[in-house]
XYZ file of C-alpha atoms in Angstrom:
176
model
C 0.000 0.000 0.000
C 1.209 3.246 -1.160
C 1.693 6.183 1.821
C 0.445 8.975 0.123
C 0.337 12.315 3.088
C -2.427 15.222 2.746
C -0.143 17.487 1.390
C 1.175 15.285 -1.083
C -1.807 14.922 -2.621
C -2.800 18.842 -2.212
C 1.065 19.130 -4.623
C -0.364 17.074 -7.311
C -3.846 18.824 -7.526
C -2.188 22.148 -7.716
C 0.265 20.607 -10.280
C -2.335 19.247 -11.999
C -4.086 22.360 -12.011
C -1.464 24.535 -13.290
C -1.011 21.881 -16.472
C -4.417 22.823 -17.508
C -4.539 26.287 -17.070
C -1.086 26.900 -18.993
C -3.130 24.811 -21.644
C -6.082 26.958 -21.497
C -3.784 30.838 -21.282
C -1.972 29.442 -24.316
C -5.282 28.632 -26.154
C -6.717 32.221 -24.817
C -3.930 33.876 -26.125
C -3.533 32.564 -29.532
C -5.388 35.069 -32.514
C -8.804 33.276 -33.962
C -9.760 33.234 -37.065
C -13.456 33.064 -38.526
C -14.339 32.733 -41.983
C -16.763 34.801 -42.977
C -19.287 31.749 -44.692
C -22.450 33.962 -46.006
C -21.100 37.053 -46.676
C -17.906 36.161 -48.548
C -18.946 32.618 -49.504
C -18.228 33.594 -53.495
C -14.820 34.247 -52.831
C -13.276 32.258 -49.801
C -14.991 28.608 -49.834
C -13.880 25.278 -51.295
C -15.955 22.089 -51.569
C -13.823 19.260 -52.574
C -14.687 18.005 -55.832
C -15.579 14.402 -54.915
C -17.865 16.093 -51.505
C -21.792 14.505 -52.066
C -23.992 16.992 -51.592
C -27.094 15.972 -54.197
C -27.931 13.321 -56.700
C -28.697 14.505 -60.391
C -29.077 13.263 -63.648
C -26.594 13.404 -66.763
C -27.887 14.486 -70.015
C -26.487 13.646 -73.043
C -26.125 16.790 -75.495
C -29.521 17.504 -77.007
C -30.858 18.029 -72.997
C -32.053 14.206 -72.718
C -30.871 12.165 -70.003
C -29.105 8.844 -69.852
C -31.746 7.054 -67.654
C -32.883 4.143 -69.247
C -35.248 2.600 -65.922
C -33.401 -0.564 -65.319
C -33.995 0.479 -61.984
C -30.418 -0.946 -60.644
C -29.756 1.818 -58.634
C -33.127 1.910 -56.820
C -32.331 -1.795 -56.111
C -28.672 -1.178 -54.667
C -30.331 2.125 -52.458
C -29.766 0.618 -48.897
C -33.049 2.505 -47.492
C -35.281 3.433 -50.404
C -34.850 6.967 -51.128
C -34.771 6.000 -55.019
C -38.199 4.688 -56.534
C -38.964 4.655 -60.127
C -41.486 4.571 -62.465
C -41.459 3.025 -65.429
C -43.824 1.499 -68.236
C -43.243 -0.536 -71.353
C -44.002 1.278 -74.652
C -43.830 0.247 -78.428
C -40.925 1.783 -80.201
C -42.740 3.679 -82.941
C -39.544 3.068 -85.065
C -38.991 0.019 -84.700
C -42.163 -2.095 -83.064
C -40.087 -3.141 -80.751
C -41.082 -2.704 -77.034
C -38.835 -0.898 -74.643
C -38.725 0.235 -70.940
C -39.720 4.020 -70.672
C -38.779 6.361 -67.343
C -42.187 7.858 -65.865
C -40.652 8.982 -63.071
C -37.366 9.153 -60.971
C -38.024 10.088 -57.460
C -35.345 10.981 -55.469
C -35.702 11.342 -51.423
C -32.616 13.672 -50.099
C -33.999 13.961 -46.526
C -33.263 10.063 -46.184
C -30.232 9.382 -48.286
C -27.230 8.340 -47.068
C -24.987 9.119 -49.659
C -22.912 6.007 -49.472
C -22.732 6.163 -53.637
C -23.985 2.812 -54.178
C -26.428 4.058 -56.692
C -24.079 5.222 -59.117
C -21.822 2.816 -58.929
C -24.358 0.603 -59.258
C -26.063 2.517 -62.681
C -23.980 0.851 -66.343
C -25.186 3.696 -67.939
C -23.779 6.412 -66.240
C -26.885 8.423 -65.908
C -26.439 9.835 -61.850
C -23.774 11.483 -60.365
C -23.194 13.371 -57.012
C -22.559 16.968 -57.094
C -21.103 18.809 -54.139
C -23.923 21.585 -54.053
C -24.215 21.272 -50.266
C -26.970 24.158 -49.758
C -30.131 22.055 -49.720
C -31.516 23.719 -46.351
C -35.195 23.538 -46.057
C -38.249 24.639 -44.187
C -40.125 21.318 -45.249
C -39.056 17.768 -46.008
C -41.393 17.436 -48.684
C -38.732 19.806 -50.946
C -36.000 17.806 -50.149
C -38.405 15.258 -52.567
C -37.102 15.554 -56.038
C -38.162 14.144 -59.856
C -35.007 14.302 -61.108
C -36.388 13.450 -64.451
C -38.187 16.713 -64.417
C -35.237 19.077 -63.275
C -32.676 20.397 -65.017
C -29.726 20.606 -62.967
C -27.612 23.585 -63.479
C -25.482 24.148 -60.560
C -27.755 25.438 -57.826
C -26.896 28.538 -56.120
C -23.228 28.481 -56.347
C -22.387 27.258 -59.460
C -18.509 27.605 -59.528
C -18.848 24.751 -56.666
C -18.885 22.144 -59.322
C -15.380 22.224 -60.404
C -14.067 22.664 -56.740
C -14.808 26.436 -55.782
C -12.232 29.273 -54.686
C -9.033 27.400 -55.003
C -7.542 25.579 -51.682
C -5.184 27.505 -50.094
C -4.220 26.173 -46.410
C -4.227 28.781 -43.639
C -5.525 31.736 -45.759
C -9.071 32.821 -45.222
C -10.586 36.328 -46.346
C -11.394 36.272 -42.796
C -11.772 38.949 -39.545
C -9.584 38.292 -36.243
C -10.938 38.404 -33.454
C-alpha cells in the first residue's frame, strides 16, 4: 500500500491544475480566425470536388438524359430513397417494345450518400454533385423528380469544379 500524506496529494492537484490552465492561457492567447461563410462565400470557400452533396441526372447533349429505368440503382439504395417509375411502350420506329422512365423520385432527406447508386447505374446516368446548400423549411422539398429538373449548378455554381481554389491557412477572414 502506497503512503500517500495530505499534502502530497494537495502538490499534485495544484500541479495538476497549473497543467491545464497553462493549456487553457496558451489557447486564450492565440489570434482566432473566422471565416466569414455567407457574406464572402463567393470568394473564400472550397468544396472538394468528390464532396456529395445531391444526386442529379446526366444528359447527353440535345438536354435528354441517360436514364434508361433498369432500376439498378433503386435496387442497390440501402433505405429506399430511389423509386422509379417506369412502363413498357412500343418503339414507334422500330415495333419493338422498350422500358420508358415515368418517373425518378429521389428522397434527399433520407439518403445516405454512401454512392452505391451510381456505382451501381452501367449507364452512367447519376452522379453526385457537391452543391451542399439544400436547407429547407419542409421535407417534402427535399423530394425531387429528377427526371423533371434540369440541374444547373444550384446557387453556387462555380462549386462544381471545386470552388475558390484551396489555399491552407488563408481565409478572407476577420480576427478576433
Amino acid at each position: 500500500m502506497e503512503n500517500n500524506s495530505y499534502f502530497g496529494d494537495i502538490a499534485r492537484g495544484m500541479k495538476t491544475l497549473a497543467t491545464g490552465m497553462k493549456v487553457t492561457l496558451k489557447e486564450y492567447f492565440t489570434p482566432k480566425s473566422t471565416e466569414q461563410y455567407p457574406e464572402n462565400r463567393k470568394t473564400t470557400l472550397h468544396v472538394a470536388k468528390r464532396h456529395r452533396g445531391r444526386l442529379v441526372f446526366k444528359r447527353n447533349e440535345d438536354g435528354t438524359y441517360k436514364c434508361t429505368a433498369c432500376t439498378l440503382c433503386e435496387k442497390a439504395c440501402p433505405n429506399g430513397t430511389i423509386k422509379i417509375k417506369s412502363e413498357m411502350q412500343a418503339d414507334p420506329e422500330t415495333g419493338k417494345k422498350k422500358r420508358v422512365l415515368i418517373d425518378y423520385q429521389y428522397d434527399m432527406g433520407d439518403c445516405m450518400f454512401c454512392q452505391l447508386c451510381t456505382n451501381a447505374c452501367n449507364f452512367d446516368a447519376i452522379e453526385f454533385t457537391n452543391d451542399f446548400e439544400n436547407a429547407t423549411f419542409s421535407r417534402d422539398s427535399l423530394v425531387m423528380h429528377l427526371d423533371k429538373e434540369v440541374y444547373k449548378g444550384g446557387s453556387l455554381p462555380e462549386l462544381i469544379d471545386g470552388g475558390a481554389p484551396l489555399t491552407i491557412g488563408k481565409f478572407n477572414t476577420k480576427t478576433k
